[in-house]
mmCIF file of N, CA, C and O in Angstrom:
data_model
loop_
_atom_site.group_PDB
_atom_site.id
_atom_site.type_symbol
_atom_site.label_atom_id
_atom_site.label_comp_id
_atom_site.label_asym_id
_atom_site.label_seq_id
_atom_site.Cartn_x
_atom_site.Cartn_y
_atom_site.Cartn_z
ATOM 1 N N MET A 1 103.171 99.287 107.883
ATOM 2 C CA MET A 1 103.563 100.033 106.801
ATOM 3 C C MET A 1 104.247 101.744 107.401
ATOM 4 O O MET A 1 103.887 102.074 108.400
ATOM 5 N N ILE A 2 105.078 102.011 106.601
ATOM 6 C CA ILE A 2 105.553 103.340 106.845
ATOM 7 C C ILE A 2 105.071 104.310 105.871
ATOM 8 O O ILE A 2 104.898 103.695 104.856
ATOM 9 N N ASN A 3 104.986 105.534 106.350
ATOM 10 C CA ASN A 3 104.253 106.500 105.601
ATOM 11 C C ASN A 3 105.478 107.696 105.368
ATOM 12 O O ASN A 3 105.850 107.851 106.435
ATOM 13 N N MET A 4 105.471 108.418 104.250
ATOM 14 C CA MET A 4 106.240 109.545 103.752
ATOM 15 C C MET A 4 105.620 110.672 103.353
ATOM 16 O O MET A 4 104.578 110.266 102.475
ATOM 17 N N THR A 5 105.648 111.861 103.754
ATOM 18 C CA THR A 5 105.037 113.012 103.013
ATOM 19 C C THR A 5 105.747 113.365 101.803
ATOM 20 O O THR A 5 106.845 112.577 101.567
ATOM 21 N N ASP A 6 105.068 114.013 101.000
ATOM 22 C CA ASP A 6 105.723 114.243 99.699
ATOM 23 C C ASP A 6 106.929 115.116 100.009
ATOM 24 O O ASP A 6 107.756 115.117 99.280
ATOM 25 N N ASN A 7 106.959 115.971 100.909
ATOM 26 C CA ASN A 7 108.455 116.577 101.150
ATOM 27 C C ASN A 7 109.442 115.663 101.511
ATOM 28 O O ASN A 7 110.542 116.033 101.001
ATOM 29 N N ALA A 8 109.352 114.598 102.181
ATOM 30 C CA ALA A 8 110.271 113.551 102.559
ATOM 31 C C ALA A 8 110.620 112.815 101.316
ATOM 32 O O ALA A 8 111.741 112.706 101.326
ATOM 33 N N ILE A 9 109.682 112.233 100.633
ATOM 34 C CA ILE A 9 110.042 111.890 99.364
ATOM 35 C C ILE A 9 110.974 112.524 98.647
ATOM 36 O O ILE A 9 111.801 112.167 97.890
ATOM 37 N N ALA A 10 110.526 113.735 98.191
ATOM 38 C CA ALA A 10 111.175 114.620 97.614
ATOM 39 C C ALA A 10 112.634 114.960 98.022
ATOM 40 O O ALA A 10 113.793 114.887 97.348
ATOM 41 N N ALA A 11 112.580 115.042 99.416
ATOM 42 C CA ALA A 11 114.251 115.198 100.200
ATOM 43 C C ALA A 11 115.078 113.974 99.893
ATOM 44 O O ALA A 11 116.180 114.142 99.577
ATOM 45 N N VAL A 12 114.524 112.807 100.220
ATOM 46 C CA VAL A 12 115.184 111.495 99.757
ATOM 47 C C VAL A 12 115.464 111.403 98.389
ATOM 48 O O VAL A 12 116.784 110.951 97.993
ATOM 49 N N SER A 13 114.793 111.717 97.498
ATOM 50 C CA SER A 13 114.836 111.714 96.060
ATOM 51 C C SER A 13 116.247 112.675 95.667
ATOM 52 O O SER A 13 117.111 111.974 94.796
ATOM 53 N N ARG A 14 116.187 113.675 96.143
ATOM 54 C CA ARG A 14 117.453 114.661 96.037
ATOM 55 C C ARG A 14 118.674 113.971 96.543
ATOM 56 O O ARG A 14 119.821 114.022 95.766
ATOM 57 N N PHE A 15 118.648 113.023 97.805
ATOM 58 C CA PHE A 15 119.831 112.688 98.240
ATOM 59 C C PHE A 15 120.200 111.662 97.536
ATOM 60 O O PHE A 15 121.555 111.380 97.025
ATOM 61 N N ILE A 16 119.421 110.904 97.037
ATOM 62 C CA ILE A 16 119.667 109.717 95.811
ATOM 63 C C ILE A 16 120.216 110.361 94.691
ATOM 64 O O ILE A 16 121.342 109.704 94.221
ATOM 65 N N ALA A 17 119.650 111.257 94.306
ATOM 66 C CA ALA A 17 120.285 111.877 92.724
ATOM 67 C C ALA A 17 121.557 112.490 92.770
ATOM 68 O O ALA A 17 122.409 112.372 91.837
ATOM 69 N N SER A 18 122.029 112.875 94.306
ATOM 70 C CA SER A 18 123.257 113.540 94.304
ATOM 71 C C SER A 18 124.358 112.352 94.637
ATOM 72 O O SER A 18 125.246 112.777 94.756
ATOM 73 N N SER A 19 123.859 111.305 95.135
ATOM 74 C CA SER A 19 124.747 110.147 95.529
ATOM 75 C C SER A 19 125.753 109.644 94.647
ATOM 76 O O SER A 19 125.353 109.468 93.128
ATOM 77 N N THR A 20 127.215 109.577 95.077
ATOM 78 C CA THR A 20 128.231 108.881 93.832
ATOM 79 C C THR A 20 128.077 107.412 93.724
ATOM 80 O O THR A 20 128.637 107.078 92.986
ATOM 81 N N LYS A 21 127.408 106.975 94.487
ATOM 82 C CA LYS A 21 127.380 105.448 94.621
ATOM 83 C C LYS A 21 125.891 105.063 94.306
ATOM 84 O O LYS A 21 124.967 105.838 94.573
ATOM 85 N N PRO A 22 125.653 103.631 93.713
ATOM 86 C CA PRO A 22 124.380 103.341 93.312
ATOM 87 C C PRO A 22 123.652 102.966 94.633
ATOM 88 O O PRO A 22 124.088 102.747 95.676
ATOM 89 N N VAL A 23 122.357 103.266 94.643
ATOM 90 C CA VAL A 23 121.426 103.407 95.879
ATOM 91 C C VAL A 23 120.174 102.655 95.573
ATOM 92 O O VAL A 23 119.358 102.764 94.596
ATOM 93 N N LEU A 24 120.016 101.620 96.334
ATOM 94 C CA LEU A 24 118.653 100.494 96.305
ATOM 95 C C LEU A 24 117.586 101.441 96.889
ATOM 96 O O LEU A 24 116.624 101.200 96.479
ATOM 97 N N GLY A 25 117.844 101.835 98.061
ATOM 98 C CA GLY A 25 116.830 102.591 98.700
ATOM 99 C C GLY A 25 117.247 103.183 100.119
ATOM 100 O O GLY A 25 118.518 103.491 100.267
ATOM 101 N N LEU A 26 116.438 103.448 100.940
ATOM 102 C CA LEU A 26 116.470 104.287 102.222
ATOM 103 C C LEU A 26 116.562 103.210 103.366
ATOM 104 O O LEU A 26 115.192 102.640 103.529
ATOM 105 N N ARG A 27 117.408 103.235 104.236
ATOM 106 C CA ARG A 27 117.070 102.446 105.436
ATOM 107 C C ARG A 27 116.706 103.287 106.493
ATOM 108 O O ARG A 27 117.214 104.223 106.608
ATOM 109 N N ILE A 28 115.958 102.604 107.550
ATOM 110 C CA ILE A 28 115.276 103.419 108.617
ATOM 111 C C ILE A 28 115.411 102.328 109.528
ATOM 112 O O ILE A 28 114.878 101.111 109.415
ATOM 113 N N ARG A 29 115.946 102.674 110.771
ATOM 114 C CA ARG A 29 116.259 101.898 111.735
ATOM 115 C C ARG A 29 115.861 102.469 113.132
ATOM 116 O O ARG A 29 115.842 103.711 113.157
ATOM 117 N N VAL A 30 115.985 101.630 114.333
ATOM 118 C CA VAL A 30 115.765 102.043 115.335
ATOM 119 C C VAL A 30 117.021 101.750 116.397
ATOM 120 O O VAL A 30 117.283 100.341 116.168
ATOM 121 N N GLU A 31 117.681 102.359 116.990
ATOM 122 C CA GLU A 31 118.603 101.742 117.811
ATOM 123 C C GLU A 31 118.587 102.413 119.425
ATOM 124 O O GLU A 31 117.757 103.428 119.453
ATOM 125 N N GLY A 32 119.118 101.842 120.166
ATOM 126 C CA GLY A 32 119.353 102.311 121.550
ATOM 127 C C GLY A 32 120.084 103.639 121.651
ATOM 128 O O GLY A 32 120.968 103.727 120.860
ATOM 129 N N GLY A 33 119.744 104.495 122.291
ATOM 130 C CA GLY A 33 120.087 105.699 122.562
ATOM 131 C C GLY A 33 119.307 106.805 122.553
ATOM 132 O O GLY A 33 117.969 106.780 122.858
ATOM 133 N N GLY A 34 119.749 108.190 122.431
ATOM 134 C CA GLY A 34 119.271 109.465 122.620
ATOM 135 C C GLY A 34 118.508 109.657 123.959
ATOM 136 O O GLY A 34 118.825 108.813 124.915
ATOM 137 N N CYS A 35 117.759 110.819 124.502
ATOM 138 C CA CYS A 35 117.474 110.902 125.726
ATOM 139 C C CYS A 35 116.325 110.155 126.078
ATOM 140 O O CYS A 35 115.940 110.288 127.363
ATOM 141 N N SER A 36 115.512 109.706 125.355
ATOM 142 C CA SER A 36 114.262 108.727 125.781
ATOM 143 C C SER A 36 114.280 107.358 125.532
ATOM 144 O O SER A 36 113.414 106.576 125.681
ATOM 145 N N GLY A 37 115.676 107.003 125.084
ATOM 146 C CA GLY A 37 115.704 105.253 125.207
ATOM 147 C C GLY A 37 115.965 104.805 123.720
ATOM 148 O O GLY A 37 116.894 103.934 123.488
ATOM 149 N N PHE A 38 115.381 105.214 122.545
ATOM 150 C CA PHE A 38 115.636 105.036 121.060
ATOM 151 C C PHE A 38 115.595 105.952 120.586
ATOM 152 O O PHE A 38 115.046 107.155 120.631
ATOM 153 N N GLN A 39 116.603 106.089 119.368
ATOM 154 C CA GLN A 39 116.787 106.817 118.303
ATOM 155 C C GLN A 39 116.319 106.355 116.806
ATOM 156 O O GLN A 39 116.703 105.297 116.701
ATOM 157 N N TYR A 40 116.044 107.275 115.800
ATOM 158 C CA TYR A 40 115.853 106.834 114.690
ATOM 159 C C TYR A 40 117.265 107.170 113.928
ATOM 160 O O TYR A 40 118.195 108.072 114.070
ATOM 161 N N GLY A 41 117.361 106.328 112.864
ATOM 162 C CA GLY A 41 118.652 106.457 112.040
ATOM 163 C C GLY A 41 117.996 106.115 110.598
ATOM 164 O O GLY A 41 117.148 105.340 110.170
ATOM 165 N N MET A 42 118.902 106.789 109.680
ATOM 166 C CA MET A 42 118.380 106.795 108.378
ATOM 167 C C MET A 42 119.824 106.837 107.568
ATOM 168 O O MET A 42 120.674 107.358 108.127
ATOM 169 N N LYS A 43 119.421 105.945 106.375
ATOM 170 C CA LYS A 43 121.153 105.978 105.654
ATOM 171 C C LYS A 43 120.515 105.128 104.459
ATOM 172 O O LYS A 43 119.785 104.492 104.033
ATOM 173 N N LEU A 44 121.256 106.163 103.152
ATOM 174 C CA LEU A 44 121.100 105.447 101.778
ATOM 175 C C LEU A 44 121.860 103.974 101.753
ATOM 176 O O LEU A 44 123.060 104.105 102.295
ATOM 177 N N GLU A 45 121.268 103.039 101.163
ATOM 178 C CA GLU A 45 121.782 101.564 101.136
ATOM 179 C C GLU A 45 122.147 101.180 99.704
ATOM 180 O O GLU A 45 121.177 101.466 98.887
ATOM 181 N N GLU A 46 123.023 100.644 99.477
ATOM 182 C CA GLU A 46 123.387 100.029 97.931
ATOM 183 C C GLU A 46 122.667 98.696 98.195
ATOM 184 O O GLU A 46 122.369 98.098 96.788
ATOM 185 N N GLU A 47 122.522 98.150 99.112
ATOM 186 C CA GLU A 47 122.159 96.446 98.864
ATOM 187 C C GLU A 47 121.266 96.073 100.241
ATOM 188 O O GLU A 47 121.607 96.930 101.380
ATOM 189 N N ALA A 48 120.303 95.302 100.220
ATOM 190 C CA ALA A 48 119.627 94.967 101.339
ATOM 191 C C ALA A 48 120.383 93.771 101.985
ATOM 192 O O ALA A 48 121.235 92.941 101.392
ATOM 193 N N THR A 49 119.924 93.186 103.287
ATOM 194 C CA THR A 49 120.399 92.131 103.803
ATOM 195 C C THR A 49 119.230 91.006 104.027
ATOM 196 O O THR A 49 118.209 91.666 103.247
ATOM 197 N N ASN A 50 119.408 90.016 104.519
ATOM 198 C CA ASN A 50 118.342 88.804 104.337
ATOM 199 C C ASN A 50 117.625 89.078 105.498
ATOM 200 O O ASN A 50 116.283 88.505 105.413
ATOM 201 N N GLU A 51 117.594 89.869 106.487
ATOM 202 C CA GLU A 51 116.811 90.315 107.775
ATOM 203 C C GLU A 51 115.931 91.550 107.066
ATOM 204 O O GLU A 51 115.050 91.938 107.855
ATOM 205 N N ASP A 52 116.223 92.081 105.942
ATOM 206 C CA ASP A 52 115.374 93.436 105.546
ATOM 207 C C ASP A 52 113.884 93.080 105.321
ATOM 208 O O ASP A 52 113.871 92.098 104.373
ATOM 209 N N GLU A 53 113.150 93.861 105.826
ATOM 210 C CA GLU A 53 111.754 93.931 105.132
ATOM 211 C C GLU A 53 111.674 95.262 103.946
ATOM 212 O O GLU A 53 112.481 96.232 104.411
ATOM 213 N N ILE A 54 111.693 94.925 102.854
ATOM 214 C CA ILE A 54 111.601 95.946 101.666
ATOM 215 C C ILE A 54 110.244 96.703 101.496
ATOM 216 O O ILE A 54 109.187 95.699 101.236
ATOM 217 N N PHE A 55 109.835 97.826 101.874
ATOM 218 C CA PHE A 55 108.662 98.453 101.394
ATOM 219 C C PHE A 55 109.047 99.424 100.179
ATOM 220 O O PHE A 55 110.115 100.012 100.149
ATOM 221 N N GLU A 56 107.852 99.902 99.431
ATOM 222 C CA GLU A 56 108.116 100.658 98.416
ATOM 223 C C GLU A 56 106.693 101.845 98.837
ATOM 224 O O GLU A 56 105.845 101.486 98.916
ATOM 225 N N VAL A 57 107.213 103.030 98.897
ATOM 226 C CA VAL A 57 106.627 104.269 99.050
ATOM 227 C C VAL A 57 106.602 105.395 97.969
ATOM 228 O O VAL A 57 107.828 105.729 97.814
ATOM 229 N N SER A 58 105.547 105.307 96.731
ATOM 230 C CA SER A 58 105.696 106.592 95.845
ATOM 231 C C SER A 58 106.901 106.064 95.070
ATOM 232 O O SER A 58 107.770 107.068 94.613
ATOM 233 N N GLY A 59 107.385 104.569 94.807
ATOM 234 C CA GLY A 59 108.410 104.571 94.178
ATOM 235 C C GLY A 59 109.757 104.532 94.754
ATOM 236 O O GLY A 59 111.076 103.950 94.359
ATOM 237 N N LEU A 60 109.963 104.887 95.930
ATOM 238 C CA LEU A 60 111.052 104.875 96.870
ATOM 239 C C LEU A 60 111.017 103.524 97.634
ATOM 240 O O LEU A 60 110.160 103.060 98.224
ATOM 241 N N LYS A 61 112.174 102.646 97.523
ATOM 242 C CA LYS A 61 112.333 101.784 98.326
ATOM 243 C C LYS A 61 112.908 101.955 99.804
ATOM 244 O O LYS A 61 113.834 102.931 99.764
ATOM 245 N N MET A 62 112.344 101.128 100.731
ATOM 246 C CA MET A 62 112.657 101.392 102.036
ATOM 247 C C MET A 62 113.012 100.117 102.704
ATOM 248 O O MET A 62 112.127 99.112 102.543
ATOM 249 N N LEU A 63 114.241 100.108 103.210
ATOM 250 C CA LEU A 63 114.762 98.952 104.086
ATOM 251 C C LEU A 63 114.572 98.883 105.520
ATOM 252 O O LEU A 63 115.031 99.962 106.173
ATOM 253 N N VAL A 64 114.121 98.084 106.297
ATOM 254 C CA VAL A 64 113.903 97.949 107.687
ATOM 255 C C VAL A 64 114.120 96.703 108.181
ATOM 256 O O VAL A 64 113.602 95.659 107.691
ATOM 257 N N ASP A 65 115.148 96.528 109.042
ATOM 258 C CA ASP A 65 115.191 95.440 109.812
ATOM 259 C C ASP A 65 114.399 95.022 110.590
ATOM 260 O O ASP A 65 113.513 95.643 111.221
ATOM 261 N N ALA A 66 114.143 93.333 110.810
ATOM 262 C CA ALA A 66 113.023 93.085 111.750
ATOM 263 C C ALA A 66 113.044 93.574 113.155
ATOM 264 O O ALA A 66 111.667 93.569 113.788
ATOM 265 N N ASN A 67 114.073 93.943 113.689
ATOM 266 C CA ASN A 67 114.008 94.431 115.125
ATOM 267 C C ASN A 67 113.488 95.820 115.169
ATOM 268 O O ASN A 67 112.617 96.323 116.225
ATOM 269 N N SER A 68 113.507 96.591 114.242
ATOM 270 C CA SER A 68 113.026 98.085 114.110
ATOM 271 C C SER A 68 111.689 98.141 113.592
ATOM 272 O O SER A 68 110.983 98.929 113.983
ATOM 273 N N LEU A 69 111.221 97.117 112.846
ATOM 274 C CA LEU A 69 110.100 97.237 112.442
ATOM 275 C C LEU A 69 108.702 97.296 113.396
ATOM 276 O O LEU A 69 108.003 98.245 113.022
ATOM 277 N N PRO A 70 108.613 96.763 114.303
ATOM 278 C CA PRO A 70 107.534 96.624 115.285
ATOM 279 C C PRO A 70 107.479 98.175 116.026
ATOM 280 O O PRO A 70 106.776 98.512 116.282
ATOM 281 N N LEU A 71 108.709 98.872 116.038
ATOM 282 C CA LEU A 71 108.803 100.072 116.689
ATOM 283 C C LEU A 71 108.497 101.333 115.827
ATOM 284 O O LEU A 71 108.097 102.266 116.156
ATOM 285 N N ILE A 72 108.328 100.993 114.619
ATOM 286 C CA ILE A 72 108.116 102.005 113.500
ATOM 287 C C ILE A 72 106.923 101.781 112.835
ATOM 288 O O ILE A 72 106.577 102.458 111.683
ATOM 289 N N GLU A 73 106.355 100.774 112.899
ATOM 290 C CA GLU A 73 105.066 100.441 112.150
ATOM 291 C C GLU A 73 104.123 101.517 112.116
ATOM 292 O O GLU A 73 103.608 102.091 113.171
ATOM 293 N N GLY A 74 103.666 102.032 111.200
ATOM 294 C CA GLY A 74 102.586 102.868 111.187
ATOM 295 C C GLY A 74 103.260 104.483 111.269
ATOM 296 O O GLY A 74 102.495 105.637 111.373
ATOM 297 N N VAL A 75 104.471 104.540 111.228
ATOM 298 C CA VAL A 75 105.266 106.036 111.533
ATOM 299 C C VAL A 75 104.789 106.983 110.256
ATOM 300 O O VAL A 75 104.815 106.355 109.068
ATOM 301 N N ILE A 76 104.903 108.088 110.401
ATOM 302 C CA ILE A 76 104.918 108.962 109.320
ATOM 303 C C ILE A 76 106.095 109.915 109.211
ATOM 304 O O ILE A 76 106.597 110.732 110.296
ATOM 305 N N ILE A 77 106.817 109.884 108.291
ATOM 306 C CA ILE A 77 108.139 110.707 108.001
ATOM 307 C C ILE A 77 108.057 111.903 107.433
ATOM 308 O O ILE A 77 107.457 111.922 106.110
ATOM 309 N N ASP A 78 108.292 113.065 107.693
ATOM 310 C CA ASP A 78 108.140 114.160 106.877
ATOM 311 C C ASP A 78 109.564 115.141 106.997
ATOM 312 O O ASP A 78 110.539 114.633 107.699
ATOM 313 N N TYR A 79 109.478 115.774 106.167
ATOM 314 C CA TYR A 79 110.880 116.634 106.036
ATOM 315 C C TYR A 79 110.419 118.045 105.940
ATOM 316 O O TYR A 79 109.924 118.706 105.486
ATOM 317 N N VAL A 80 111.136 118.631 107.026
ATOM 318 C CA VAL A 80 110.727 120.090 107.487
ATOM 319 C C VAL A 80 111.782 120.925 107.121
ATOM 320 O O VAL A 80 113.080 120.800 107.685
ATOM 321 N N GLU A 81 111.834 122.083 106.797
ATOM 322 C CA GLU A 81 112.538 123.094 106.647
ATOM 323 C C GLU A 81 112.158 124.352 107.049
ATOM 324 O O GLU A 81 110.907 124.923 106.702
ATOM 325 N N SER A 82 112.913 125.135 107.788
ATOM 326 C CA SER A 82 112.618 126.267 108.775
ATOM 327 C C SER A 82 113.837 127.184 108.525
ATOM 328 O O SER A 82 114.906 126.663 108.318
ATOM 329 N N MET A 83 113.384 128.183 109.185
ATOM 330 C CA MET A 83 114.536 129.230 109.345
ATOM 331 C C MET A 83 115.760 128.908 110.682
ATOM 332 O O MET A 83 116.728 129.067 110.588
ATOM 333 N N GLU A 84 115.175 127.852 111.564
ATOM 334 C CA GLU A 84 116.155 127.711 112.698
ATOM 335 C C GLU A 84 116.940 126.207 112.434
ATOM 336 O O GLU A 84 117.912 125.855 112.658
ATOM 337 N N ALA A 85 115.962 125.339 111.272
ATOM 338 C CA ALA A 85 116.668 124.044 111.019
ATOM 339 C C ALA A 85 115.890 123.378 109.923
ATOM 340 O O ALA A 85 114.716 123.828 109.727
ATOM 341 N N SER A 86 116.675 122.143 109.616
ATOM 342 C CA SER A 86 115.770 121.394 108.506
ATOM 343 C C SER A 86 116.134 120.016 108.950
ATOM 344 O O SER A 86 117.299 119.714 109.161
ATOM 345 N N GLY A 87 115.160 118.978 108.426
ATOM 346 C CA GLY A 87 115.500 117.800 108.798
ATOM 347 C C GLY A 87 114.182 117.015 108.838
ATOM 348 O O GLY A 87 113.056 117.307 108.719
ATOM 349 N N PHE A 88 114.464 115.490 109.036
ATOM 350 C CA PHE A 88 113.346 114.660 109.004
ATOM 351 C C PHE A 88 112.655 114.697 110.273
ATOM 352 O O PHE A 88 112.963 114.591 111.293
ATOM 353 N N LYS A 89 111.296 114.652 110.357
ATOM 354 C CA LYS A 89 110.548 114.622 111.584
ATOM 355 C C LYS A 89 109.818 113.270 111.542
ATOM 356 O O LYS A 89 109.048 112.885 110.620
ATOM 357 N N PHE A 90 109.642 112.655 112.587
ATOM 358 C CA PHE A 90 108.907 111.373 112.820
ATOM 359 C C PHE A 90 107.775 111.493 113.807
ATOM 360 O O PHE A 90 107.834 112.026 114.609
ATOM 361 N N GLU A 91 106.619 111.091 113.124
ATOM 362 C CA GLU A 91 105.450 111.027 113.785
ATOM 363 C C GLU A 91 105.251 109.360 114.178
ATOM 364 O O GLU A 91 104.527 108.805 113.360
ATOM 365 N N ASN A 92 105.556 109.009 115.294
ATOM 366 C CA ASN A 92 105.314 107.534 115.500
ATOM 367 C C ASN A 92 104.047 107.321 116.592
ATOM 368 O O ASN A 92 104.099 107.290 117.759
ATOM 369 N N PRO A 93 103.337 106.626 116.123
ATOM 370 C CA PRO A 93 102.028 106.280 116.641
ATOM 371 C C PRO A 93 102.410 105.054 117.963
ATOM 372 O O PRO A 93 101.531 105.013 119.068
ATOM 373 N N ASN A 94 103.584 104.540 117.961
ATOM 374 C CA ASN A 94 103.955 103.307 119.133
ATOM 375 C C ASN A 94 104.605 104.055 120.261
ATOM 376 O O ASN A 94 104.869 103.478 121.076
ATOM 377 N N ALA A 95 105.138 105.269 119.970
ATOM 378 C CA ALA A 95 105.710 106.007 121.104
ATOM 379 C C ALA A 95 105.061 106.597 122.291
ATOM 380 O O ALA A 95 104.040 107.231 122.098
ATOM 381 N N SER A 96 105.361 105.988 123.216
ATOM 382 C CA SER A 96 104.760 106.509 124.569
ATOM 383 C C SER A 96 105.448 107.687 125.074
ATOM 384 O O SER A 96 104.677 108.636 125.819
ATOM 385 N N ASN A 97 106.513 108.114 124.586
ATOM 386 C CA ASN A 97 107.047 109.432 125.047
ATOM 387 C C ASN A 97 107.908 109.834 124.153
ATOM 388 O O ASN A 97 108.543 109.007 123.281
ATOM 389 N N SER A 98 108.338 110.963 123.801
ATOM 390 C CA SER A 98 109.251 111.387 122.982
ATOM 391 C C SER A 98 110.025 112.675 123.582
ATOM 392 O O SER A 98 109.656 113.413 124.264
ATOM 393 N N CYS A 99 111.327 112.835 123.120
ATOM 394 C CA CYS A 99 112.144 114.092 123.752
ATOM 395 C C CYS A 99 111.764 115.350 122.969
ATOM 396 O O CYS A 99 111.217 115.560 122.018
ATOM 397 N N GLY A 100 112.017 116.487 123.447
ATOM 398 C CA GLY A 100 111.922 117.609 122.963
ATOM 399 C C GLY A 100 112.532 118.024 121.387
ATOM 400 O O GLY A 100 111.714 118.604 120.596
ATOM 401 N N CYS A 101 113.472 117.596 121.242
ATOM 402 C CA CYS A 101 114.048 117.379 120.184
ATOM 403 C C CYS A 101 113.521 116.751 118.929
ATOM 404 O O CYS A 101 113.805 116.987 117.708
ATOM 405 N N GLY A 102 112.581 115.810 119.421
ATOM 406 C CA GLY A 102 112.172 114.839 118.320
ATOM 407 C C GLY A 102 112.808 113.788 117.641
ATOM 408 O O GLY A 102 112.348 113.258 116.596
ATOM 409 N N LYS A 103 114.074 113.603 118.024
ATOM 410 C CA LYS A 103 115.111 112.730 117.622
ATOM 411 C C LYS A 103 114.975 111.266 118.429
ATOM 412 O O LYS A 103 115.510 110.433 117.737
ATOM 413 N N SER A 104 114.411 111.169 119.327
ATOM 414 C CA SER A 104 114.401 110.030 120.554
ATOM 415 C C SER A 104 113.081 109.761 121.097
ATOM 416 O O SER A 104 112.170 110.793 120.951
ATOM 417 N N PHE A 105 112.746 108.543 121.036
ATOM 418 C CA PHE A 105 111.478 108.261 121.647
ATOM 419 C C PHE A 105 111.712 106.946 122.601
ATOM 420 O O PHE A 105 112.383 106.137 122.793
ATOM 421 N N SER A 106 110.322 106.664 123.328
ATOM 422 C CA SER A 106 110.117 105.336 124.250
ATOM 423 C C SER A 106 109.222 104.881 123.929
ATOM 424 O O SER A 106 108.013 105.303 123.305
ATOM 425 N N CYS A 107 109.111 103.360 124.135
ATOM 426 C CA CYS A 107 107.718 102.754 123.584
ATOM 427 C C CYS A 107 107.335 102.040 125.139
ATOM 428 O O CYS A 107 107.920 101.547 125.770
#
């Protein structure tokens, strides 16, 4: 299960509302890269693939591929706005280490 804070859901809802294309949901994936080995990716998607698991969190559909799912099971996604920066923050119970920027992790 993937969890999102109210701030994250509101932010994604704003992005969906401003999209010029139809949106099925939010894709969350893990890719190789970043300074700790893996990095998170997020993208608004028009359609799902056969390999996707689809979850619904507070009315928001989330699409996750089978390879990414075990790496983000139980993750909490927040959206943070501050004077320095704004963006999504991931709290991942599967991560054994993460970098200082919070955008990459290792398991």
